[in-house]
PDB file of C-alpha atoms and ligand atoms in Angstrom:
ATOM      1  CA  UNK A   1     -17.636  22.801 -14.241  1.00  0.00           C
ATOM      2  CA  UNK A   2     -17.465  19.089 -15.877  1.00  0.00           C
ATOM      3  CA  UNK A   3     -14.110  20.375 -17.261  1.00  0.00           C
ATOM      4  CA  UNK A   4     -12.495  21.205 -14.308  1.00  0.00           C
ATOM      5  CA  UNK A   5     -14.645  17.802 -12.231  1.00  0.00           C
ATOM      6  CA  UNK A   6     -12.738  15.508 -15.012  1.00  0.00           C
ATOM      7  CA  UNK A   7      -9.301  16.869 -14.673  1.00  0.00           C
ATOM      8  CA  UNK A   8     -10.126  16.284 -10.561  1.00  0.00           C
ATOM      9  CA  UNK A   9     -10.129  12.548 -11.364  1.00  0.00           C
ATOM     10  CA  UNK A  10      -7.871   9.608 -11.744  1.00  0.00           C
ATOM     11  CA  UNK A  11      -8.572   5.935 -12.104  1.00  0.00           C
ATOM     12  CA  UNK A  12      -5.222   5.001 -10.361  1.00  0.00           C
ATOM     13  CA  UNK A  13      -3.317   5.897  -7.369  1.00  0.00           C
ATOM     14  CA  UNK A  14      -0.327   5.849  -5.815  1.00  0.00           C
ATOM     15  CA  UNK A  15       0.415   5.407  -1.847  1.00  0.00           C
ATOM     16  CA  UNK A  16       3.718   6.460  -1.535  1.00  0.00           C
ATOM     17  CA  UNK A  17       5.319   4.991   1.742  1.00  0.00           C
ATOM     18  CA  UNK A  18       8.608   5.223   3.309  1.00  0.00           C
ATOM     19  CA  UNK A  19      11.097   6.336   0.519  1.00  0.00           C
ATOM     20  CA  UNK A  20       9.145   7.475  -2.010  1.00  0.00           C
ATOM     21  CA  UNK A  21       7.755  11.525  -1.180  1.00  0.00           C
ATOM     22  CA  UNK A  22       7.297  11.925  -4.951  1.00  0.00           C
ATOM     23  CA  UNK A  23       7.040  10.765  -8.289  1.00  0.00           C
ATOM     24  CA  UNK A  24      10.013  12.410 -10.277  1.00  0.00           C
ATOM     25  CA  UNK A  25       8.325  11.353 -13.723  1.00  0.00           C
ATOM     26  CA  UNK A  26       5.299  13.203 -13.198  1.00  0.00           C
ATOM     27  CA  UNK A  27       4.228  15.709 -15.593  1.00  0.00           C
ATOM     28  CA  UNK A  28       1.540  18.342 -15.665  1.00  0.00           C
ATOM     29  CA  UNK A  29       0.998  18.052 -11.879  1.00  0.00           C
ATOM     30  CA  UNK A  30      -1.808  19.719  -9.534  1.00  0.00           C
ATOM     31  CA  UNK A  31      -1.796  19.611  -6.328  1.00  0.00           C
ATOM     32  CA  UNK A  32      -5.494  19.188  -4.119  1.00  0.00           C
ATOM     33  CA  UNK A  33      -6.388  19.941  -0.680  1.00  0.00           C
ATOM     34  CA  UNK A  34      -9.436  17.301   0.297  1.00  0.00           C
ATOM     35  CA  UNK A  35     -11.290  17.399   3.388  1.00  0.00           C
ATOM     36  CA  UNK A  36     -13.178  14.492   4.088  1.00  0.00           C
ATOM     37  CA  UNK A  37     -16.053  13.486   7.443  1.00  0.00           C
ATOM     38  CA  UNK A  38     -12.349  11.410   8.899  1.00  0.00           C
ATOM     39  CA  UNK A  39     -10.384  14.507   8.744  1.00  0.00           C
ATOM     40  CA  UNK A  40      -7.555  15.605   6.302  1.00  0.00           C
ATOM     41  CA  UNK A  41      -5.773  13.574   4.441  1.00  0.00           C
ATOM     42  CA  UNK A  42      -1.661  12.782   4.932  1.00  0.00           C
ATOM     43  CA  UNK A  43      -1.020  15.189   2.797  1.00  0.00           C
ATOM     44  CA  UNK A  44      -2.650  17.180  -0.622  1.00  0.00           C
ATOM     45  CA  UNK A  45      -2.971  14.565  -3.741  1.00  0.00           C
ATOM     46  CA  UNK A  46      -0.776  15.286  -6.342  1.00  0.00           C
ATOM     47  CA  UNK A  47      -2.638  14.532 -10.087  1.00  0.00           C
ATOM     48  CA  UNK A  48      -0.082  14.149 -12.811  1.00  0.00           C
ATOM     49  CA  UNK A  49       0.351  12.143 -15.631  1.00  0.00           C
ATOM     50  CA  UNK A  50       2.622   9.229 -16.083  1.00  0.00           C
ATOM     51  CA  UNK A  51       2.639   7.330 -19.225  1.00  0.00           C
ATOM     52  CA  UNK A  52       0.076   9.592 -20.531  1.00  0.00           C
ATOM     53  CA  UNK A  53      -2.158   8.157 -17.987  1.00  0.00           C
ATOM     54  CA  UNK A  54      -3.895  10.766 -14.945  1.00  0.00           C
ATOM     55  CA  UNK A  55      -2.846   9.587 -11.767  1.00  0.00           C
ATOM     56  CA  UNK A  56      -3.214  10.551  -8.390  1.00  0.00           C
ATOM     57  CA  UNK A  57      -0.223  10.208  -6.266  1.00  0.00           C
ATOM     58  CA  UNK A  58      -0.516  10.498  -1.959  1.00  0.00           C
ATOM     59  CA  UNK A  59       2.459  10.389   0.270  1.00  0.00           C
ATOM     60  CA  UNK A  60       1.751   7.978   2.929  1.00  0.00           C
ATOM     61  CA  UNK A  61       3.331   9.732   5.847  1.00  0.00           C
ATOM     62  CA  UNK A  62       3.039  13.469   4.811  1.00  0.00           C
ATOM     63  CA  UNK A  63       5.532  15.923   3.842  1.00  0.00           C
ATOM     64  CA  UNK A  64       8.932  15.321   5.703  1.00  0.00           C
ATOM     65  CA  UNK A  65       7.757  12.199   6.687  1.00  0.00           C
ATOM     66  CA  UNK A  66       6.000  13.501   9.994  1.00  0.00           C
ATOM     67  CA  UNK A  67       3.179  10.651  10.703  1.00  0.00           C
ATOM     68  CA  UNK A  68       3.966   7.704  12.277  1.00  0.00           C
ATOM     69  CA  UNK A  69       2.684   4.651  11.062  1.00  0.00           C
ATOM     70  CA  UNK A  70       0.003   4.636  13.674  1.00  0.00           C
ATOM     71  CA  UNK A  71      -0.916   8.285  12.827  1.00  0.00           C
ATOM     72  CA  UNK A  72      -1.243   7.845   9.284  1.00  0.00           C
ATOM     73  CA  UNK A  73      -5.388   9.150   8.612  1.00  0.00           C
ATOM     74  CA  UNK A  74      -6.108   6.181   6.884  1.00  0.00           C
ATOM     75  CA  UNK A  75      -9.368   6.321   6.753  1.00  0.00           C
ATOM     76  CA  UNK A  76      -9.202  10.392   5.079  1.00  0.00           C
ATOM     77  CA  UNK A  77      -6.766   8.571   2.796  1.00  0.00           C
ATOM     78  CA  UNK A  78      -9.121   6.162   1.367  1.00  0.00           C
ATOM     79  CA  UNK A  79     -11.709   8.782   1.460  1.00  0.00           C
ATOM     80  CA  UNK A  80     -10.174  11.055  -0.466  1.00  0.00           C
ATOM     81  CA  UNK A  81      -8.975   8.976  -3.284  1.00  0.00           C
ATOM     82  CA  UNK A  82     -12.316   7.305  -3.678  1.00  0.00           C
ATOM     83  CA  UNK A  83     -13.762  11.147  -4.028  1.00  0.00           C
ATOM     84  CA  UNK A  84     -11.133  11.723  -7.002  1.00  0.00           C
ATOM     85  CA  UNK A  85     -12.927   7.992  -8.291  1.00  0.00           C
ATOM     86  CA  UNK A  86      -9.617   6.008  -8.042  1.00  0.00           C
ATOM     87  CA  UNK A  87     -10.604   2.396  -9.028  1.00  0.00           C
ATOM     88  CA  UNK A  88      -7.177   1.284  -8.228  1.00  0.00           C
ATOM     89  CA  UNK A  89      -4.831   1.673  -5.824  1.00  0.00           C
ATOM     90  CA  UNK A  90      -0.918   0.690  -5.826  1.00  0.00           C
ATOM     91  CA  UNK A  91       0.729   0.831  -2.472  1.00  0.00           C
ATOM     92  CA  UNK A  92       4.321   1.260  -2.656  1.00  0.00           C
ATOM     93  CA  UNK A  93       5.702  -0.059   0.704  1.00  0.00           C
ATOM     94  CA  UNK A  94       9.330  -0.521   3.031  1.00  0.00           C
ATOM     95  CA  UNK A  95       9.365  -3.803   3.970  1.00  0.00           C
ATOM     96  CA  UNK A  96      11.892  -6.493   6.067  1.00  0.00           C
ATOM     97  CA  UNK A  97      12.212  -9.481   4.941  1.00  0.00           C
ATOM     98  CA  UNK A  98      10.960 -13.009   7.432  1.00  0.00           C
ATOM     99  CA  UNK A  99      12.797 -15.419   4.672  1.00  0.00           C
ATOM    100  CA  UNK A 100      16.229 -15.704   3.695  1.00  0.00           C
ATOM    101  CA  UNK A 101      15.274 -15.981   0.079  1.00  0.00           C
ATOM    102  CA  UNK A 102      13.252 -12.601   0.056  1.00  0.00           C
ATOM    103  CA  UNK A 103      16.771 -10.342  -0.128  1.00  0.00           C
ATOM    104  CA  UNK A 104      17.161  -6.323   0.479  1.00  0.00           C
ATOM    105  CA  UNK A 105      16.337  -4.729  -2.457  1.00  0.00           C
ATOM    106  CA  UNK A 106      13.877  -7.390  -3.919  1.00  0.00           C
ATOM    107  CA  UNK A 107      10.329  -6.675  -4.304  1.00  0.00           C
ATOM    108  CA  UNK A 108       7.877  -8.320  -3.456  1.00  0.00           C
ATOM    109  CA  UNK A 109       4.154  -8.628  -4.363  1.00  0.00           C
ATOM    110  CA  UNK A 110       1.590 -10.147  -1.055  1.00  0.00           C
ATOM    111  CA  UNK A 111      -1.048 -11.905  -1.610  1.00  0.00           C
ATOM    112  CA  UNK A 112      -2.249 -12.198   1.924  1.00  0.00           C
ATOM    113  CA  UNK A 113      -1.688  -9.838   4.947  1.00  0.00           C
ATOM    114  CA  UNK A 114      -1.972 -10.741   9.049  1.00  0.00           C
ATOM    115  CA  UNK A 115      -2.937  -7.586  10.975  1.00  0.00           C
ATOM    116  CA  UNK A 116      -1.521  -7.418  14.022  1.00  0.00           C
ATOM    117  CA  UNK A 117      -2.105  -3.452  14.425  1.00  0.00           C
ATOM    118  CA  UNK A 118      -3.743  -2.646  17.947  1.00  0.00           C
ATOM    119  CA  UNK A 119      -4.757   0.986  17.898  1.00  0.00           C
ATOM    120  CA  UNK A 120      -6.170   1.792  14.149  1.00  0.00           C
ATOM    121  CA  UNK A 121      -9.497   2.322  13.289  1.00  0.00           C
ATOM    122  CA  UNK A 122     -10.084  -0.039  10.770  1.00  0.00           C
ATOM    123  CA  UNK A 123     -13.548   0.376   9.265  1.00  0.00           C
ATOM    124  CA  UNK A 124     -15.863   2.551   7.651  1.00  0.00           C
ATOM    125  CA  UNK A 125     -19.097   0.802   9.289  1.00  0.00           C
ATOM    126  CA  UNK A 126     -20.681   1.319  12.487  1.00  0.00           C
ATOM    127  CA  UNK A 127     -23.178   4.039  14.043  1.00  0.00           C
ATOM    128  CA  UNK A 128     -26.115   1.744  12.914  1.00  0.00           C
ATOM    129  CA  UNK A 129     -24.264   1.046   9.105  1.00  0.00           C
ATOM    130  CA  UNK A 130     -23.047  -2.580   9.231  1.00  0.00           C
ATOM    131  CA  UNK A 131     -21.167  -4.287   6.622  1.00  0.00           C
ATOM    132  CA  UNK A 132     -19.062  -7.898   6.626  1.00  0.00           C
ATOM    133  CA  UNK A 133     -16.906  -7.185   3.469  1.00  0.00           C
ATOM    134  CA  UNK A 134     -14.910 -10.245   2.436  1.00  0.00           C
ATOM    135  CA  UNK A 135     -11.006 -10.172   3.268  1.00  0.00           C
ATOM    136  CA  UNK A 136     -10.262 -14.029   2.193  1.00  0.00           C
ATOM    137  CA  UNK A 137      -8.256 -12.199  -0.424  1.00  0.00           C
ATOM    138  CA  UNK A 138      -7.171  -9.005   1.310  1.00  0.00           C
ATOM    139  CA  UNK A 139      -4.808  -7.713  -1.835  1.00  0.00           C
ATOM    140  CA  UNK A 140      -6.620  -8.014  -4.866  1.00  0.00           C
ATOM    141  CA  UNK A 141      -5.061 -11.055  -7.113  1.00  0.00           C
ATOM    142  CA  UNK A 142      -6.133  -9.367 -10.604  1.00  0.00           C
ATOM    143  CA  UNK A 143      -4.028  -5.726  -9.665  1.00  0.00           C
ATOM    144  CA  UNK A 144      -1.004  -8.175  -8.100  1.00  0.00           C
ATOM    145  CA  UNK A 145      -0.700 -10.157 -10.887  1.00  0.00           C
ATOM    146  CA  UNK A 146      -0.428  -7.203 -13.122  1.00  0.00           C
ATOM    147  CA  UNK A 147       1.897  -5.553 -10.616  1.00  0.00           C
ATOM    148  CA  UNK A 148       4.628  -8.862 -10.875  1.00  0.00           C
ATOM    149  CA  UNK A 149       3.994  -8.347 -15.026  1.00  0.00           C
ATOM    150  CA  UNK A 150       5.061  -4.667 -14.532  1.00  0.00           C
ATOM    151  CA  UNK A 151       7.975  -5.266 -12.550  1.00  0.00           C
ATOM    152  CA  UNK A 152       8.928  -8.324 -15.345  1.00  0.00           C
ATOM    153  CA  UNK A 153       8.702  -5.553 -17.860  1.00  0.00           C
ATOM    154  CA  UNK A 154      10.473  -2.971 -16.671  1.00  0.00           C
ATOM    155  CA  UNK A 155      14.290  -2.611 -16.516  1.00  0.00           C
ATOM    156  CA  UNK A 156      15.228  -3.351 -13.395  1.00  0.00           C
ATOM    157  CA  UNK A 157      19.024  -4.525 -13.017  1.00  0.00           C
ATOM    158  CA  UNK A 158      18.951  -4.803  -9.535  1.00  0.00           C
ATOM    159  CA  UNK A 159      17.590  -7.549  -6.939  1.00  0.00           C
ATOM    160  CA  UNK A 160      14.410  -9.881  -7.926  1.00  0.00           C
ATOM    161  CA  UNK A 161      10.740 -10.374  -7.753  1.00  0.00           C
ATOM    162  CA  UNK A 162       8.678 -12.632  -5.972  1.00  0.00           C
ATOM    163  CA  UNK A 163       4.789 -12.907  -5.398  1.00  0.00           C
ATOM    164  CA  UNK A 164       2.200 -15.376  -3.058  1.00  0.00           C
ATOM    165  CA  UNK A 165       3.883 -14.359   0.035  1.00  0.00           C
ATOM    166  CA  UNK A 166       1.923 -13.275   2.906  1.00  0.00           C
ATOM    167  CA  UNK A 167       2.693  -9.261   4.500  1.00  0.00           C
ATOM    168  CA  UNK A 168       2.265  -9.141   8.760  1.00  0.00           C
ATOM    169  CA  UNK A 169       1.553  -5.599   9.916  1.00  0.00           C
ATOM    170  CA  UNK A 170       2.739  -4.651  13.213  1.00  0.00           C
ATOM    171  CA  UNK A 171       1.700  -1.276  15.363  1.00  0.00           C
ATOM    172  CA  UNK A 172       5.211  -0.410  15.503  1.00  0.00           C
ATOM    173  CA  UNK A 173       6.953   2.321  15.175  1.00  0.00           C
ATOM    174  CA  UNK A 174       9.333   0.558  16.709  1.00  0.00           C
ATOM    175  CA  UNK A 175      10.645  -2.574  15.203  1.00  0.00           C
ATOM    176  CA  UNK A 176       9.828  -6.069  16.419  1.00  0.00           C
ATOM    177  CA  UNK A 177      11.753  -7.768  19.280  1.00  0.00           C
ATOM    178  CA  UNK A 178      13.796 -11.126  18.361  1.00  0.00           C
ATOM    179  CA  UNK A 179      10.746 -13.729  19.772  1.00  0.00           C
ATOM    180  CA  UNK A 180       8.026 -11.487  17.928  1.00  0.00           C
ATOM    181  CA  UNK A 181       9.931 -11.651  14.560  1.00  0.00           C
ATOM    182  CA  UNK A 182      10.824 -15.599  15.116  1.00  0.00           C
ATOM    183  CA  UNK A 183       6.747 -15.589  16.149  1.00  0.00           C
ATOM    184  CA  UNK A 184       5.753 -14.032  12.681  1.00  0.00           C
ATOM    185  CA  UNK A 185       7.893 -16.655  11.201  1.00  0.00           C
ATOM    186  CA  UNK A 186       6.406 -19.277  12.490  1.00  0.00           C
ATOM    187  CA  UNK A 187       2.732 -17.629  11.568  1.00  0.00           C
ATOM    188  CA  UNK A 188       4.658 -18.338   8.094  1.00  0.00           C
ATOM    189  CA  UNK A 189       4.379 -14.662   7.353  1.00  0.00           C
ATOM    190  CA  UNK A 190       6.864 -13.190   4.637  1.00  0.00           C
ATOM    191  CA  UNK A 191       7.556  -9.557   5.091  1.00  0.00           C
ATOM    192  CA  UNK A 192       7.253  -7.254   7.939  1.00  0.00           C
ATOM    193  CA  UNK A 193       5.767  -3.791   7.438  1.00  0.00           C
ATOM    194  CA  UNK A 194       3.415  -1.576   9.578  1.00  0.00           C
ATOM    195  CA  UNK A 195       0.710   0.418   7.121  1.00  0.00           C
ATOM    196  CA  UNK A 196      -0.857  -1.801   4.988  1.00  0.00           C
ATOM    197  CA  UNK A 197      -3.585  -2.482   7.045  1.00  0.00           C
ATOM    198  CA  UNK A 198      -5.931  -1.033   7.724  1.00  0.00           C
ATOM    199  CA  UNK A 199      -5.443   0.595   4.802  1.00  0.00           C
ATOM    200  CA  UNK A 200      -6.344  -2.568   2.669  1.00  0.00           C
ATOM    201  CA  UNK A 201      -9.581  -3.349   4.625  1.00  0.00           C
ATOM    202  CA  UNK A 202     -10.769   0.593   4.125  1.00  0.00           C
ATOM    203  CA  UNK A 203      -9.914  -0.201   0.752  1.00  0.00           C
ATOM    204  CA  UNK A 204     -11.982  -3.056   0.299  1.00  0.00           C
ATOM    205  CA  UNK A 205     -14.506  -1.388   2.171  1.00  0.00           C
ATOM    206  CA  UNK A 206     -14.740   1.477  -0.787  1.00  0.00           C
ATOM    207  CA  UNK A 207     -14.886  -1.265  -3.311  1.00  0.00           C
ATOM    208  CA  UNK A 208     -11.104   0.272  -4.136  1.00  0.00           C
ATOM    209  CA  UNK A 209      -8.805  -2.508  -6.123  1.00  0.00           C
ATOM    210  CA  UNK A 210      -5.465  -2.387  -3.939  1.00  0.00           C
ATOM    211  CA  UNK A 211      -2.424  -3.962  -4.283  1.00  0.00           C
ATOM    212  CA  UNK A 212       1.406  -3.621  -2.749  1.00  0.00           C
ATOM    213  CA  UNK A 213       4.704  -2.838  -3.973  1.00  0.00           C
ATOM    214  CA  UNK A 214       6.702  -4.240  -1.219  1.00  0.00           C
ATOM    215  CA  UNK A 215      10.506  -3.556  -1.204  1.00  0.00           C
ATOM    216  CA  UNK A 216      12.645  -4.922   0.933  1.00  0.00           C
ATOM    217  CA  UNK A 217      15.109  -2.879   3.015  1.00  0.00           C
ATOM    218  CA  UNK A 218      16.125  -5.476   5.291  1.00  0.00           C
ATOM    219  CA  UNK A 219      16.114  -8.578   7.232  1.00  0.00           C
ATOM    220  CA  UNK A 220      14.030  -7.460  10.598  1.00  0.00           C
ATOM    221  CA  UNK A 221      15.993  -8.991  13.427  1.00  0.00           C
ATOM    222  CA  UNK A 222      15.677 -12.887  13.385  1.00  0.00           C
ATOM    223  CA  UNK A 223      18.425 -13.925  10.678  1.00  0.00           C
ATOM    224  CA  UNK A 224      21.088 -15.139  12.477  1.00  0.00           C
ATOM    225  CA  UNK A 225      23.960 -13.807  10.743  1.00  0.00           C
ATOM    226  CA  UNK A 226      22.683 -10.165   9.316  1.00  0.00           C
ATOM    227  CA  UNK A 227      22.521  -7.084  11.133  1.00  0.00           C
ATOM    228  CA  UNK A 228      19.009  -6.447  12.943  1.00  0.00           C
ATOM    229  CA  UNK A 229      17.147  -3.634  11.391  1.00  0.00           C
ATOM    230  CA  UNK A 230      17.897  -0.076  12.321  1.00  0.00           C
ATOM    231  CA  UNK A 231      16.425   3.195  10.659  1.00  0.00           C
ATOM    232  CA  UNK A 232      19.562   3.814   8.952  1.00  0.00           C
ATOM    233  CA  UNK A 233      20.274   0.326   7.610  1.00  0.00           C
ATOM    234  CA  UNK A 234      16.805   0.446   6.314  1.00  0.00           C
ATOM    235  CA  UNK A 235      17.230   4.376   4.925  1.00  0.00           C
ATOM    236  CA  UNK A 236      20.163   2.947   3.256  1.00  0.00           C
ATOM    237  CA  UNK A 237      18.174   0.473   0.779  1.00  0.00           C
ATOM    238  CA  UNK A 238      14.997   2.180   0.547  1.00  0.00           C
ATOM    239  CA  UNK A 239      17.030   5.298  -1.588  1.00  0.00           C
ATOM    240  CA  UNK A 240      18.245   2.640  -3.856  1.00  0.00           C
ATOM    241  CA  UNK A 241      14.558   0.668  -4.027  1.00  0.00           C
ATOM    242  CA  UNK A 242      12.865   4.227  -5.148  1.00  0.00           C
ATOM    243  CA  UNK A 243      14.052   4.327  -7.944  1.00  0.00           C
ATOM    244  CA  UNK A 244      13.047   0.757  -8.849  1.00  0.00           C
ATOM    245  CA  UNK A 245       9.894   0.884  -7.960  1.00  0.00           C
ATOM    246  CA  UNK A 246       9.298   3.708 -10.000  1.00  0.00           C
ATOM    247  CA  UNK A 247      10.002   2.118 -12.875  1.00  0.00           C
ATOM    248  CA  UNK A 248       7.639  -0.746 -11.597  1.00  0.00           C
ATOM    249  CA  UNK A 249       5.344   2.018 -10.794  1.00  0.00           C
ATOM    250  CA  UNK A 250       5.604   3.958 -14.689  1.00  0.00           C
ATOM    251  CA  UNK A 251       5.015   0.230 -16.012  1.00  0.00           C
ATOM    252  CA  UNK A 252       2.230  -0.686 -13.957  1.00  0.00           C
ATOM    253  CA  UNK A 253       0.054   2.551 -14.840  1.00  0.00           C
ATOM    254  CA  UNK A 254       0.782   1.677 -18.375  1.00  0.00           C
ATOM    255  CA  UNK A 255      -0.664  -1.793 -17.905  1.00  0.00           C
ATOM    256  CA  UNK A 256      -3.906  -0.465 -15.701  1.00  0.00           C
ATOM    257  CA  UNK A 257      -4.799   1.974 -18.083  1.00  0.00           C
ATOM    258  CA  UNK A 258      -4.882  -0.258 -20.838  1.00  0.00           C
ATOM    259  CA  UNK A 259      -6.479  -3.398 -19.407  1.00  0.00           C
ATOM    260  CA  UNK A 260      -8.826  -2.123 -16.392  1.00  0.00           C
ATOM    261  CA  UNK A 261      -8.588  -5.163 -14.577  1.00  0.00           C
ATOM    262  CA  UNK A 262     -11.664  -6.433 -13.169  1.00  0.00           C
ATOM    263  CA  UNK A 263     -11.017  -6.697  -9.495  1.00  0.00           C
ATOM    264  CA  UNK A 264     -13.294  -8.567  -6.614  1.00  0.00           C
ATOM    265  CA  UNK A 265     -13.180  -5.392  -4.485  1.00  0.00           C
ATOM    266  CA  UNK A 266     -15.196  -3.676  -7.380  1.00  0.00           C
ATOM    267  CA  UNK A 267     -18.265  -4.877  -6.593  1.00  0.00           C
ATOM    268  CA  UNK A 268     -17.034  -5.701  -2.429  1.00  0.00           C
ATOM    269  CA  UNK A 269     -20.168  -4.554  -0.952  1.00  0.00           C
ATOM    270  CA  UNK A 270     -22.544  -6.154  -3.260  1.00  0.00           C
ATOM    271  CA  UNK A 271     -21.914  -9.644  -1.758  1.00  0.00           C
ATOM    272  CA  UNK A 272     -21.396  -8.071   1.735  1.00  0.00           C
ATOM    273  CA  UNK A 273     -23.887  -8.393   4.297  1.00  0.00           C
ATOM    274  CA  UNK A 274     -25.152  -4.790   4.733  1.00  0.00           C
ATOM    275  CA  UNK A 275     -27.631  -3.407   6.933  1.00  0.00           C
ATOM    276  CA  UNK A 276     -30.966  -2.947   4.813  1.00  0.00           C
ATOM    277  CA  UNK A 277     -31.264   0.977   3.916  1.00  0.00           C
ATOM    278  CA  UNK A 278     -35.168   0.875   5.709  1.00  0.00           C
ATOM    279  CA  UNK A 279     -33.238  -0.660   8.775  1.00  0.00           C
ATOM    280  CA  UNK A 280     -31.234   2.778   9.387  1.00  0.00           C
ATOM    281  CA  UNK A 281     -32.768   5.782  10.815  1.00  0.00           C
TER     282      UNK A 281
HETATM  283  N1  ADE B 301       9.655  -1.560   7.319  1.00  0.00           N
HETATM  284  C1  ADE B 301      10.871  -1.782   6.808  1.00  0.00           C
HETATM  285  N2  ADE B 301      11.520  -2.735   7.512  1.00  0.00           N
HETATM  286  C2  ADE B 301      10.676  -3.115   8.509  1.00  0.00           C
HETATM  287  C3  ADE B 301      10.755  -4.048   9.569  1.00  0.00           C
HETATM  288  N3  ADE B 301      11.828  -4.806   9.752  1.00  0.00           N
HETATM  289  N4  ADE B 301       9.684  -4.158  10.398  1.00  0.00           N
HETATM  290  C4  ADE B 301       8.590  -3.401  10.198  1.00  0.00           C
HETATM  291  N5  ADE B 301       8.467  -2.503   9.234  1.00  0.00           N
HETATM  292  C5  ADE B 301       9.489  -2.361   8.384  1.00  0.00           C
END
């Protein structure tokens, strides 16, 4: 039984979002149907190995891309991986682009989020379990700054990195309207997506290290000469960023299995103020 518990396991995993369904350099893949208390998962976790390394890879949206941001299970997500004992999670994310310096295919690696989502459960607590985890770092620094060392490392001929920029996340699906995006702007947000949270509180909530992979597909709707955002325009970019990032994605493993950052979400709820065991029936 250990035998087949430890090849049910993975350190690291992979959120695939928008673009990337799969991880073409996976090898020795198994696929596993989880059921957690919040429901099923997006989809069954895919273990493989990349760079010799297990990993456990999730597609964000399900097979054929059938959840909408909003009906992503993020909470059976988080769930799930944490029962495999991921440590680590890289979120590989479509993003626009609130800054004329952040360009389609660039990536780009947040180091603060805004949630703007209206309709997501966002927590693990409540029913008489409280907890106040800390988000004044809501992606955690130690996995980004290994994330912007992958992406330096690997061969990537293509657009540029940046990091310290600052990820809103709206309900959507649909896009932003002109004033919201301008809005954002002025908020001094970055890049526009619309999963990353909750998923980085539940995260940080399961003492998971998480950090994102954004690429940028396009310039949302406020820049005054390029087109507004449409699903094809984004589509378009997002086939050429997938590759990329997994390259990004093959270094990055490399680097996590080999240094195990230490990461301030490891040890989340210790300094979190949690209702005392003998105060819950
Ligand atoms: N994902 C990709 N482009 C986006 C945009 N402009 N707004 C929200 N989410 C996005």
């Amino acid at each position: 039984h250990t035998e087949v518990l430890a090849t049910l396991s993975a350190d690291i995993a992979i959120i695939g979002g928008s673009g990337l369904y799969q991880m073409s350099s996976l090898t020795n893949k198994r696929s596993v149907t989880i059921q957690t208390p919040y429901g099923s998962p997006s989809d069954d976790i895919v273990l493989g190995e990349l760079e010799g390394v297990t990993v456990a890879f999730l597609t964000r949206h399900g097979q054929g891309h059938r959840l909408t941001p909003s009906e992503v299970p993020y909470r059976a997500n988080i769930y799930a991986l944490k029962t495999l004992g991921v440590r680590y999670i890289v979120s590989v994310s479509a993003v626009g682009s609130l800054q004329a310096h952040l360009k389609p295919l660039d990536m780009v690696v947040p180091d603060q989020m805004i949630d703007m989502t209206k309709q997501r459960v966002s927590t693990f607590f409540g029913e008489g379990a409280v907890a106040h985890v800390s988000m004044a770092d809501p992606l955690c620094p130690a996995l980004a700054e290994l994330l912007t060392r992958a992406y330096d490392q690997a061969d990537i001929i293509e657009g540029t990195s940046h990091s310290k920029a600052t990820y809103v996340c709206i309900e959507g699906p649909q896009f932003s309207t002109r004033a919201e995006s301008e809005w954002y702007r002025q908020m001094q947000a970055d890049i526009i997506g619309m999963t990353n949270m909750p998923e980085a509180k539940l995260a940080r909530e399961a003492s998971i290290a998480y950090a994102t992979l954004a690429l940028v597909t396009d310039f949302d709707c406020w820049h005054p000469t390029e087109e507004a955002v449409s699903a094809d325009y984004a589509i378009k970019n997002l086939m050429k960023n997938a590759d990329n990032a997994q390259k990004v994605i093959r270094q990055a493993v490399a680097l996590i299995a080999a240094e195990l950052p230490e990461s301030i979400a490891h040890n989340a709820l210790a300094q979190a103020l949690v209702t005392p065991i003998d105060a819950m029936d």
